[in-house]
Amino acid sequence: MWSNLLDGLSSLGAPQAILLLLVGTLVGTVVGAIPGLGGAVLLTLLLPFIYNMPVVPALALLLGAHTGIYFSGSITAILFNTPGAPESAATTFDGYPMTRAGKPARALGISAASTTIGGWVGVLLLMILIPVMDRLTTLFHPSEFLALAILAIVLIGQMRARSTTKGLISGTVGLMISYVGYDPITGVQRFTGGQASLYNGFDITAVALGLFAFAEMFRLYAQRNAAAGRADKVKLGAKEPGTRIRDGIRDVGSHKWLTLRSSILGTVLGIIPGVGGVAANFVSYGQASRISKHPELFGTGIPEGIIAPEASSISKEAGNLLPTVALGVPGGVGMAVLMSGFTILGMVPGPSMLEKNQNVVWSMAFVIAIASLLASLLGLGMVPGLVRLANVPSRTLVPFVLALGFLGVYAATDSLGQTIAVFCFGLAGWAMVRYGYSVPAVMIGFLLGKVVENNLYLVRNLQGWASLERPLTALMVLVTVLSLFAPLIRRLGLRRLMRTGAGTAPAIPVKERV
């Protein structure tokens, strides 16, 4: 383990890796301030650039950019009440009220310090858990991988979907898209329509760019306004005590246990596929308000309301990385796109990655730790410029991003058919978001399609269906079934409660009519 750790650190010390880490963090910090371009959208735009790159520098670029978006995304959340990324939505609850109270610099200081510390705590927990996961992965056989892949699709299918049914449909669509092309077992062509460009299936870059970047650009263009939609004048140069950036950093130091608790909670939630992501920030905010001595002040602009969600922002990404590299199951949407990067670089996430490429896993952990600090420092220094960038009109932003996406897909695939496909996926993604379907579920289904197919074949022909009775497999099947029927169980319980309440309610006398 120690030799892999030192090897990962030395690989990150190469000049190319350092340069791309800086570039990725800078790009993430700048782009993260533009609502709609952060998160998975930025990662998909960077995918075409990593072809033919060495593994560690390429991952330094991707993870540096992904880590950099979180603090800059909170800048617009705090100053304009407009989160730059969905994960920053919980920061608006107390960040914007603090800005309206004349303390925007203090709020930004709180966000920068808590985001950085949260990232470090998450990476520390990740480093502790990697050796443990290395041993646990030996318990997984084809039946466990099949059950885990289906569980991930079900759980993530409920993210950003209006109903469980729509989430399941979205995940199924992703599975069907992954089956386009040659059957890996029989060699038979499937769903290609005789098009040579589809013989190897849809390119992962085209699918990711279309579903996330293009779909978001279509949505922004339909709104026909600035990305953030606001042009508020915010004074950041206040010198009075209690309004400065350093005062915000002191706030984090005076709430060290809240920072540590929220960071650990974010990491733990990030490890569970489909539960991390946006939910982790809201859960951290909720637990902080529940255990607070003054919960009534949450939402009025208090430091604790900013510390809790921001401390879990990057820590959950460190947690997301663990199931992604150890089991091949992405913990969230960003990690799903990162898995696309693994595919481009010729790496297979899962137990073999911990066995053969553990040094790369350590490099990724160090990238998150370094980028979390760099992003906060860069973001604080670039706040005035990022504020102006957040108000770029959509009519200027959309053509630039679409052109970049088309060029990236064509450069990566050298196929006109894949270039057309990215536009079609963009339209499909926009329509799915509009009608309440889950785009992340489509992406997860597409990425895990081969995992489901290959392990289903192994279970059917080697292990036998009795393998589904193995304890770990049966547990995951049970969790999957409970996840599917949880909304129905909640509705039935609510109806029963309402009936009980109606039956025990005191009768109200009604005057007789004369």
PDB file of C-alpha atoms in Angstrom, residues 75-328:
ATOM      1  CA  ILE A  75     -20.116  32.356  -5.097  1.00  0.00           C
ATOM      2  CA  THR A  76     -23.236  32.994  -7.178  1.00  0.00           C
ATOM      3  CA  ALA A  77     -25.330  31.148  -4.584  1.00  0.00           C
ATOM      4  CA  ILE A  78     -24.123  33.531  -1.872  1.00  0.00           C
ATOM      5  CA  LEU A  79     -24.105  36.770  -3.879  1.00  0.00           C
ATOM      6  CA  PHE A  80     -27.119  36.308  -6.180  1.00  0.00           C
ATOM      7  CA  ASN A  81     -29.183  33.517  -4.594  1.00  0.00           C
ATOM      8  CA  THR A  82     -28.461  31.565  -7.807  1.00  0.00           C
ATOM      9  CA  PRO A  83     -26.409  28.380  -7.282  1.00  0.00           C
ATOM     10  CA  GLY A  84     -23.706  27.798  -9.898  1.00  0.00           C
ATOM     11  CA  ALA A  85     -24.166  24.039  -9.418  1.00  0.00           C
ATOM     12  CA  PRO A  86     -27.129  22.079  -8.011  1.00  0.00           C
ATOM     13  CA  GLU A  87     -25.014  21.075  -5.003  1.00  0.00           C
ATOM     14  CA  SER A  88     -24.749  24.752  -3.998  1.00  0.00           C
ATOM     15  CA  ALA A  89     -28.513  25.181  -3.635  1.00  0.00           C
ATOM     16  CA  ALA A  90     -28.439  24.564   0.134  1.00  0.00           C
ATOM     17  CA  THR A  91     -25.851  27.347   0.520  1.00  0.00           C
ATOM     18  CA  THR A  92     -28.403  29.931  -0.610  1.00  0.00           C
ATOM     19  CA  PHE A  93     -30.476  29.418   2.559  1.00  0.00           C
ATOM     20  CA  ASP A  94     -28.047  31.372   4.759  1.00  0.00           C
ATOM     21  CA  GLY A  95     -25.449  32.627   2.269  1.00  0.00           C
ATOM     22  CA  TYR A  96     -27.746  35.050   0.489  1.00  0.00           C
ATOM     23  CA  PRO A  97     -29.316  36.422   3.701  1.00  0.00           C
ATOM     24  CA  MET A  98     -25.787  37.130   4.966  1.00  0.00           C
ATOM     25  CA  THR A  99     -25.065  39.013   1.732  1.00  0.00           C
ATOM     26  CA  ARG A 100     -28.236  41.058   2.156  1.00  0.00           C
ATOM     27  CA  ALA A 101     -27.081  41.839   5.678  1.00  0.00           C
ATOM     28  CA  GLY A 102     -23.964  43.488   4.188  1.00  0.00           C
ATOM     29  CA  LYS A 103     -21.508  40.620   4.854  1.00  0.00           C
ATOM     30  CA  PRO A 104     -20.839  38.968   1.470  1.00  0.00           C
ATOM     31  CA  ALA A 105     -17.056  38.760   2.004  1.00  0.00           C
ATOM     32  CA  ARG A 106     -17.552  37.011   5.343  1.00  0.00           C
ATOM     33  CA  ALA A 107     -19.913  34.485   3.726  1.00  0.00           C
ATOM     34  CA  LEU A 108     -17.363  33.791   0.987  1.00  0.00           C
ATOM     35  CA  GLY A 109     -14.659  33.292   3.602  1.00  0.00           C
ATOM     36  CA  ILE A 110     -16.837  30.754   5.410  1.00  0.00           C
ATOM     37  CA  SER A 111     -17.497  28.916   2.154  1.00  0.00           C
ATOM     38  CA  ALA A 112     -13.828  28.839   1.113  1.00  0.00           C
ATOM     39  CA  ALA A 113     -12.543  27.556   4.452  1.00  0.00           C
ATOM     40  CA  SER A 114     -15.255  24.956   5.045  1.00  0.00           C
ATOM     41  CA  THR A 115     -15.051  23.645   1.453  1.00  0.00           C
ATOM     42  CA  THR A 116     -11.282  23.180   1.726  1.00  0.00           C
ATOM     43  CA  ILE A 117     -11.391  21.503   5.140  1.00  0.00           C
ATOM     44  CA  GLY A 118     -14.263  19.280   4.019  1.00  0.00           C
ATOM     45  CA  GLY A 119     -12.230  18.160   1.019  1.00  0.00           C
ATOM     46  CA  TRP A 120      -9.239  17.298   3.209  1.00  0.00           C
ATOM     47  CA  VAL A 121     -11.362  15.319   5.677  1.00  0.00           C
ATOM     48  CA  GLY A 122     -13.019  13.434   2.825  1.00  0.00           C
ATOM     49  CA  VAL A 123      -9.663  12.542   1.280  1.00  0.00           C
ATOM     50  CA  LEU A 124      -8.333  11.396   4.670  1.00  0.00           C
ATOM     51  CA  LEU A 125     -11.321   9.062   5.124  1.00  0.00           C
ATOM     52  CA  LEU A 126     -10.884   7.864   1.538  1.00  0.00           C
ATOM     53  CA  MET A 127      -7.249   6.969   2.241  1.00  0.00           C
ATOM     54  CA  ILE A 128      -8.328   5.003   5.315  1.00  0.00           C
ATOM     55  CA  LEU A 129     -11.049   3.108   3.452  1.00  0.00           C
ATOM     56  CA  ILE A 130      -9.152   2.201   0.266  1.00  0.00           C
ATOM     57  CA  PRO A 131      -7.196  -0.673   1.901  1.00  0.00           C
ATOM     58  CA  VAL A 132     -10.434  -1.921   3.489  1.00  0.00           C
ATOM     59  CA  MET A 133     -12.255  -1.913   0.138  1.00  0.00           C
ATOM     60  CA  ASP A 134      -9.322  -3.746  -1.414  1.00  0.00           C
ATOM     61  CA  ARG A 135     -10.149  -6.685   0.865  1.00  0.00           C
ATOM     62  CA  LEU A 136     -13.942  -6.391   0.639  1.00  0.00           C
ATOM     63  CA  THR A 137     -13.976  -6.596  -3.159  1.00  0.00           C
ATOM     64  CA  THR A 138     -12.906 -10.254  -2.931  1.00  0.00           C
ATOM     65  CA  LEU A 139     -16.413 -10.990  -1.621  1.00  0.00           C
ATOM     66  CA  PHE A 140     -17.969  -9.892  -4.938  1.00  0.00           C
ATOM     67  CA  HIS A 141     -18.817 -12.450  -7.625  1.00  0.00           C
ATOM     68  CA  PRO A 142     -20.885 -12.010 -10.840  1.00  0.00           C
ATOM     69  CA  SER A 143     -24.173 -12.256  -8.923  1.00  0.00           C
ATOM     70  CA  GLU A 144     -23.116  -9.465  -6.546  1.00  0.00           C
ATOM     71  CA  PHE A 145     -21.939  -7.222  -9.391  1.00  0.00           C
ATOM     72  CA  LEU A 146     -25.211  -7.798 -11.242  1.00  0.00           C
ATOM     73  CA  ALA A 147     -27.306  -6.981  -8.161  1.00  0.00           C
ATOM     74  CA  LEU A 148     -25.153  -3.947  -7.325  1.00  0.00           C
ATOM     75  CA  ALA A 149     -25.414  -2.541 -10.863  1.00  0.00           C
ATOM     76  CA  ILE A 150     -29.210  -2.872 -10.844  1.00  0.00           C
ATOM     77  CA  LEU A 151     -29.369  -1.315  -7.369  1.00  0.00           C
ATOM     78  CA  ALA A 152     -27.292   1.656  -8.549  1.00  0.00           C
ATOM     79  CA  ILE A 153     -29.579   2.200 -11.537  1.00  0.00           C
ATOM     80  CA  VAL A 154     -32.667   2.079  -9.283  1.00  0.00           C
ATOM     81  CA  LEU A 155     -31.229   4.447  -6.651  1.00  0.00           C
ATOM     82  CA  ILE A 156     -29.773   6.973  -9.096  1.00  0.00           C
ATOM     83  CA  GLY A 157     -32.901   6.640 -11.219  1.00  0.00           C
ATOM     84  CA  GLN A 158     -34.775   8.454  -8.468  1.00  0.00           C
ATOM     85  CA  MET A 159     -32.427  11.466  -8.709  1.00  0.00           C
ATOM     86  CA  ARG A 160     -34.115  14.390 -10.490  1.00  0.00           C
ATOM     87  CA  ALA A 161     -37.085  12.235 -11.522  1.00  0.00           C
ATOM     88  CA  ARG A 162     -40.643  13.207 -10.624  1.00  0.00           C
ATOM     89  CA  SER A 163     -41.588   9.625  -9.841  1.00  0.00           C
ATOM     90  CA  THR A 164     -40.031   6.212  -9.312  1.00  0.00           C
ATOM     91  CA  THR A 165     -41.618   4.993 -12.553  1.00  0.00           C
ATOM     92  CA  LYS A 166     -40.013   7.752 -14.588  1.00  0.00           C
ATOM     93  CA  GLY A 167     -36.680   7.055 -12.922  1.00  0.00           C
ATOM     94  CA  LEU A 168     -36.909   3.366 -13.846  1.00  0.00           C
ATOM     95  CA  ILE A 169     -37.873   4.210 -17.422  1.00  0.00           C
ATOM     96  CA  SER A 170     -34.866   6.519 -17.622  1.00  0.00           C
ATOM     97  CA  GLY A 171     -32.482   3.836 -16.375  1.00  0.00           C
ATOM     98  CA  THR A 172     -33.978   1.311 -18.815  1.00  0.00           C
ATOM     99  CA  VAL A 173     -33.473   3.736 -21.705  1.00  0.00           C
ATOM    100  CA  GLY A 174     -29.824   4.039 -20.703  1.00  0.00           C
ATOM    101  CA  LEU A 175     -29.457   0.250 -20.709  1.00  0.00           C
ATOM    102  CA  MET A 176     -31.019   0.027 -24.164  1.00  0.00           C
ATOM    103  CA  ILE A 177     -28.669   2.684 -25.539  1.00  0.00           C
ATOM    104  CA  SER A 178     -25.684   0.721 -24.212  1.00  0.00           C
ATOM    105  CA  TYR A 179     -26.801  -2.367 -26.175  1.00  0.00           C
ATOM    106  CA  VAL A 180     -26.463  -0.650 -29.562  1.00  0.00           C
ATOM    107  CA  GLY A 181     -23.649  -2.247 -31.562  1.00  0.00           C
ATOM    108  CA  TYR A 182     -22.038  -5.673 -31.530  1.00  0.00           C
ATOM    109  CA  ASP A 183     -23.103  -8.182 -28.892  1.00  0.00           C
ATOM    110  CA  PRO A 184     -19.873  -8.855 -26.937  1.00  0.00           C
ATOM    111  CA  ILE A 185     -20.739 -12.562 -26.592  1.00  0.00           C
ATOM    112  CA  THR A 186     -22.340 -13.561 -29.916  1.00  0.00           C
ATOM    113  CA  GLY A 187     -21.012 -10.806 -32.202  1.00  0.00           C
ATOM    114  CA  VAL A 188     -24.503 -10.089 -33.557  1.00  0.00           C
ATOM    115  CA  GLN A 189     -25.314  -6.487 -34.517  1.00  0.00           C
ATOM    116  CA  ARG A 190     -28.057  -4.915 -32.428  1.00  0.00           C
ATOM    117  CA  PHE A 191     -30.136  -1.781 -33.138  1.00  0.00           C
ATOM    118  CA  THR A 192     -27.605  -0.395 -35.661  1.00  0.00           C
ATOM    119  CA  GLY A 193     -29.999   0.035 -38.576  1.00  0.00           C
ATOM    120  CA  GLY A 194     -27.166  -0.911 -40.892  1.00  0.00           C
ATOM    121  CA  GLN A 195     -25.221   2.252 -39.996  1.00  0.00           C
ATOM    122  CA  ALA A 196     -21.478   1.575 -39.915  1.00  0.00           C
ATOM    123  CA  SER A 197     -20.971   4.416 -37.410  1.00  0.00           C
ATOM    124  CA  LEU A 198     -23.032   2.458 -34.870  1.00  0.00           C
ATOM    125  CA  TYR A 199     -21.284  -0.905 -35.181  1.00  0.00           C
ATOM    126  CA  ASN A 200     -19.278  -0.154 -32.033  1.00  0.00           C
ATOM    127  CA  GLY A 201     -22.224   1.495 -30.303  1.00  0.00           C
ATOM    128  CA  PHE A 202     -22.646   5.110 -29.308  1.00  0.00           C
ATOM    129  CA  ASP A 203     -19.438   6.834 -28.265  1.00  0.00           C
ATOM    130  CA  ILE A 204     -19.394   7.684 -24.595  1.00  0.00           C
ATOM    131  CA  THR A 205     -18.315  11.265 -25.326  1.00  0.00           C
ATOM    132  CA  ALA A 206     -21.322  11.820 -27.605  1.00  0.00           C
ATOM    133  CA  VAL A 207     -23.753  10.430 -25.039  1.00  0.00           C
ATOM    134  CA  ALA A 208     -22.345  12.412 -22.112  1.00  0.00           C
ATOM    135  CA  LEU A 209     -22.019  15.707 -24.020  1.00  0.00           C
ATOM    136  CA  GLY A 210     -25.509  15.395 -25.465  1.00  0.00           C
ATOM    137  CA  LEU A 211     -27.354  14.447 -22.292  1.00  0.00           C
ATOM    138  CA  PHE A 212     -25.684  17.053 -20.077  1.00  0.00           C
ATOM    139  CA  ALA A 213     -23.959  19.890 -21.953  1.00  0.00           C
ATOM    140  CA  PHE A 214     -26.226  20.178 -25.002  1.00  0.00           C
ATOM    141  CA  ALA A 215     -29.429  19.609 -23.034  1.00  0.00           C
ATOM    142  CA  GLU A 216     -28.456  22.349 -20.582  1.00  0.00           C
ATOM    143  CA  MET A 217     -27.598  24.735 -23.427  1.00  0.00           C
ATOM    144  CA  PHE A 218     -30.999  24.142 -25.032  1.00  0.00           C
ATOM    145  CA  ARG A 219     -32.632  24.928 -21.687  1.00  0.00           C
ATOM    146  CA  LEU A 220     -30.630  28.139 -21.254  1.00  0.00           C
ATOM    147  CA  TYR A 221     -31.399  29.241 -24.797  1.00  0.00           C
ATOM    148  CA  ALA A 222     -35.106  28.691 -24.217  1.00  0.00           C
ATOM    149  CA  GLN A 223     -34.945  31.003 -21.191  1.00  0.00           C
ATOM    150  CA  ARG A 224     -33.223  33.744 -23.251  1.00  0.00           C
ATOM    151  CA  ASN A 225     -31.579  35.461 -20.316  1.00  0.00           C
ATOM    152  CA  ALA A 226     -28.238  35.665 -18.565  1.00  0.00           C
ATOM    153  CA  ALA A 227     -26.830  32.495 -17.074  1.00  0.00           C
ATOM    154  CA  ALA A 228     -27.416  33.744 -13.558  1.00  0.00           C
ATOM    155  CA  GLY A 229     -30.188  36.056 -14.597  1.00  0.00           C
ATOM    156  CA  ARG A 230     -29.192  38.805 -12.155  1.00  0.00           C
ATOM    157  CA  ALA A 231     -26.980  41.842 -12.187  1.00  0.00           C
ATOM    158  CA  ASP A 232     -26.959  42.768  -8.528  1.00  0.00           C
ATOM    159  CA  LYS A 233     -24.314  45.170  -7.292  1.00  0.00           C
ATOM    160  CA  VAL A 234     -22.522  43.575  -4.381  1.00  0.00           C
ATOM    161  CA  LYS A 235     -19.946  45.403  -2.287  1.00  0.00           C
ATOM    162  CA  LEU A 236     -17.086  43.053  -1.454  1.00  0.00           C
ATOM    163  CA  GLY A 237     -14.585  45.543  -0.092  1.00  0.00           C
ATOM    164  CA  ALA A 238     -16.099  46.130   3.351  1.00  0.00           C
ATOM    165  CA  LYS A 239     -13.472  46.766   6.051  1.00  0.00           C
ATOM    166  CA  GLU A 240     -15.669  46.758   9.140  1.00  0.00           C
ATOM    167  CA  PRO A 241     -15.053  44.000  11.711  1.00  0.00           C
ATOM    168  CA  GLY A 242     -17.384  41.071  11.173  1.00  0.00           C
ATOM    169  CA  THR A 243     -17.726  41.645   7.423  1.00  0.00           C
ATOM    170  CA  ARG A 244     -14.304  40.540   6.110  1.00  0.00           C
ATOM    171  CA  ILE A 245     -13.110  37.270   4.581  1.00  0.00           C
ATOM    172  CA  ARG A 246     -10.869  36.625   7.576  1.00  0.00           C
ATOM    173  CA  ASP A 247     -13.914  36.852   9.854  1.00  0.00           C
ATOM    174  CA  GLY A 248     -15.534  34.053   7.857  1.00  0.00           C
ATOM    175  CA  ILE A 249     -12.428  31.903   8.219  1.00  0.00           C
ATOM    176  CA  ARG A 250     -12.536  32.511  11.983  1.00  0.00           C
ATOM    177  CA  ASP A 251     -16.187  31.411  11.997  1.00  0.00           C
ATOM    178  CA  VAL A 252     -15.152  28.040  10.607  1.00  0.00           C
ATOM    179  CA  GLY A 253     -12.457  27.722  13.269  1.00  0.00           C
ATOM    180  CA  SER A 254     -14.949  28.472  16.028  1.00  0.00           C
ATOM    181  CA  HIS A 255     -17.309  25.754  14.678  1.00  0.00           C
ATOM    182  CA  LYS A 256     -14.691  23.067  14.126  1.00  0.00           C
ATOM    183  CA  TRP A 257     -16.882  20.198  15.354  1.00  0.00           C
ATOM    184  CA  LEU A 258     -19.707  21.164  13.012  1.00  0.00           C
ATOM    185  CA  THR A 259     -17.215  21.339  10.141  1.00  0.00           C
ATOM    186  CA  LEU A 260     -15.772  17.925  10.993  1.00  0.00           C
ATOM    187  CA  ARG A 261     -19.198  16.333  11.500  1.00  0.00           C
ATOM    188  CA  SER A 262     -20.570  17.696   8.207  1.00  0.00           C
ATOM    189  CA  SER A 263     -17.438  16.577   6.343  1.00  0.00           C
ATOM    190  CA  ILE A 264     -17.702  13.022   7.682  1.00  0.00           C
ATOM    191  CA  LEU A 265     -21.438  12.923   6.955  1.00  0.00           C
ATOM    192  CA  GLY A 266     -20.824  14.099   3.390  1.00  0.00           C
ATOM    193  CA  THR A 267     -18.190  11.408   2.841  1.00  0.00           C
ATOM    194  CA  VAL A 268     -20.401   8.642   4.208  1.00  0.00           C
ATOM    195  CA  LEU A 269     -23.374   9.745   2.098  1.00  0.00           C
ATOM    196  CA  GLY A 270     -21.121  10.009  -0.950  1.00  0.00           C
ATOM    197  CA  ILE A 271     -20.121   6.359  -0.632  1.00  0.00           C
ATOM    198  CA  ILE A 272     -23.743   5.252  -1.101  1.00  0.00           C
ATOM    199  CA  PRO A 273     -24.594   5.299  -4.852  1.00  0.00           C
ATOM    200  CA  GLY A 274     -27.428   7.679  -5.620  1.00  0.00           C
ATOM    201  CA  VAL A 275     -27.627   9.117  -2.106  1.00  0.00           C
ATOM    202  CA  GLY A 276     -24.714  11.554  -2.300  1.00  0.00           C
ATOM    203  CA  GLY A 277     -24.719  14.380  -4.809  1.00  0.00           C
ATOM    204  CA  VAL A 278     -27.192  17.167  -4.110  1.00  0.00           C
ATOM    205  CA  ALA A 279     -28.819  15.294  -1.233  1.00  0.00           C
ATOM    206  CA  ALA A 280     -25.636  15.278   0.878  1.00  0.00           C
ATOM    207  CA  ASN A 281     -25.579  19.073   1.169  1.00  0.00           C
ATOM    208  CA  PHE A 282     -29.224  19.248   2.205  1.00  0.00           C
ATOM    209  CA  VAL A 283     -28.810  16.409   4.712  1.00  0.00           C
ATOM    210  CA  SER A 284     -25.793  18.170   6.249  1.00  0.00           C
ATOM    211  CA  TYR A 285     -27.772  21.405   6.493  1.00  0.00           C
ATOM    212  CA  GLY A 286     -30.691  19.558   8.097  1.00  0.00           C
ATOM    213  CA  GLN A 287     -28.574  17.780  10.705  1.00  0.00           C
ATOM    214  CA  ALA A 288     -26.864  21.063  11.611  1.00  0.00           C
ATOM    215  CA  SER A 289     -30.209  22.762  12.228  1.00  0.00           C
ATOM    216  CA  ARG A 290     -31.530  19.815  14.271  1.00  0.00           C
ATOM    217  CA  ILE A 291     -28.606  19.692  16.690  1.00  0.00           C
ATOM    218  CA  SER A 292     -28.185  23.466  16.892  1.00  0.00           C
ATOM    219  CA  LYS A 293     -28.982  25.321  20.114  1.00  0.00           C
ATOM    220  CA  HIS A 294     -30.775  27.971  18.054  1.00  0.00           C
ATOM    221  CA  PRO A 295     -32.439  26.235  15.067  1.00  0.00           C
ATOM    222  CA  GLU A 296     -34.838  29.137  14.630  1.00  0.00           C
ATOM    223  CA  LEU A 297     -31.956  31.284  13.320  1.00  0.00           C
ATOM    224  CA  PHE A 298     -31.232  29.015  10.353  1.00  0.00           C
ATOM    225  CA  GLY A 299     -32.235  30.780   7.168  1.00  0.00           C
ATOM    226  CA  THR A 300     -31.462  34.214   8.560  1.00  0.00           C
ATOM    227  CA  GLY A 301     -27.786  34.312   7.559  1.00  0.00           C
ATOM    228  CA  ILE A 302     -25.820  32.540  10.312  1.00  0.00           C
ATOM    229  CA  PRO A 303     -22.367  30.946   9.770  1.00  0.00           C
ATOM    230  CA  GLU A 304     -23.534  27.424  10.693  1.00  0.00           C
ATOM    231  CA  GLY A 305     -26.000  27.482   7.789  1.00  0.00           C
ATOM    232  CA  ILE A 306     -23.124  27.984   5.348  1.00  0.00           C
ATOM    233  CA  ILE A 307     -20.555  25.733   7.027  1.00  0.00           C
ATOM    234  CA  ALA A 308     -22.732  22.603   7.064  1.00  0.00           C
ATOM    235  CA  PRO A 309     -23.540  22.314   3.321  1.00  0.00           C
ATOM    236  CA  GLU A 310     -20.175  23.642   2.153  1.00  0.00           C
ATOM    237  CA  ALA A 311     -18.158  21.215   4.311  1.00  0.00           C
ATOM    238  CA  SER A 312     -19.910  18.311   2.602  1.00  0.00           C
ATOM    239  CA  SER A 313     -19.503  19.667  -0.965  1.00  0.00           C
ATOM    240  CA  ILE A 314     -16.104  18.168  -1.793  1.00  0.00           C
ATOM    241  CA  SER A 315     -16.069  15.539   0.970  1.00  0.00           C
ATOM    242  CA  LYS A 316     -18.983  13.755  -0.717  1.00  0.00           C
ATOM    243  CA  GLU A 317     -17.006  13.691  -3.970  1.00  0.00           C
ATOM    244  CA  ALA A 318     -14.173  11.936  -2.142  1.00  0.00           C
ATOM    245  CA  GLY A 319     -16.763   9.454  -0.889  1.00  0.00           C
ATOM    246  CA  ASN A 320     -18.225   9.095  -4.391  1.00  0.00           C
ATOM    247  CA  LEU A 321     -14.805   8.095  -5.679  1.00  0.00           C
ATOM    248  CA  LEU A 322     -14.651   4.977  -3.480  1.00  0.00           C
ATOM    249  CA  PRO A 323     -17.455   2.854  -5.028  1.00  0.00           C
ATOM    250  CA  THR A 324     -16.494   4.193  -8.451  1.00  0.00           C
ATOM    251  CA  VAL A 325     -12.947   2.820  -8.391  1.00  0.00           C
ATOM    252  CA  ALA A 326     -13.500  -0.178  -6.084  1.00  0.00           C
ATOM    253  CA  LEU A 327     -16.773  -1.584  -7.463  1.00  0.00           C
ATOM    254  CA  GLY A 328     -17.195   0.118 -10.829  1.00  0.00           C
TER     255      GLY A 328
END
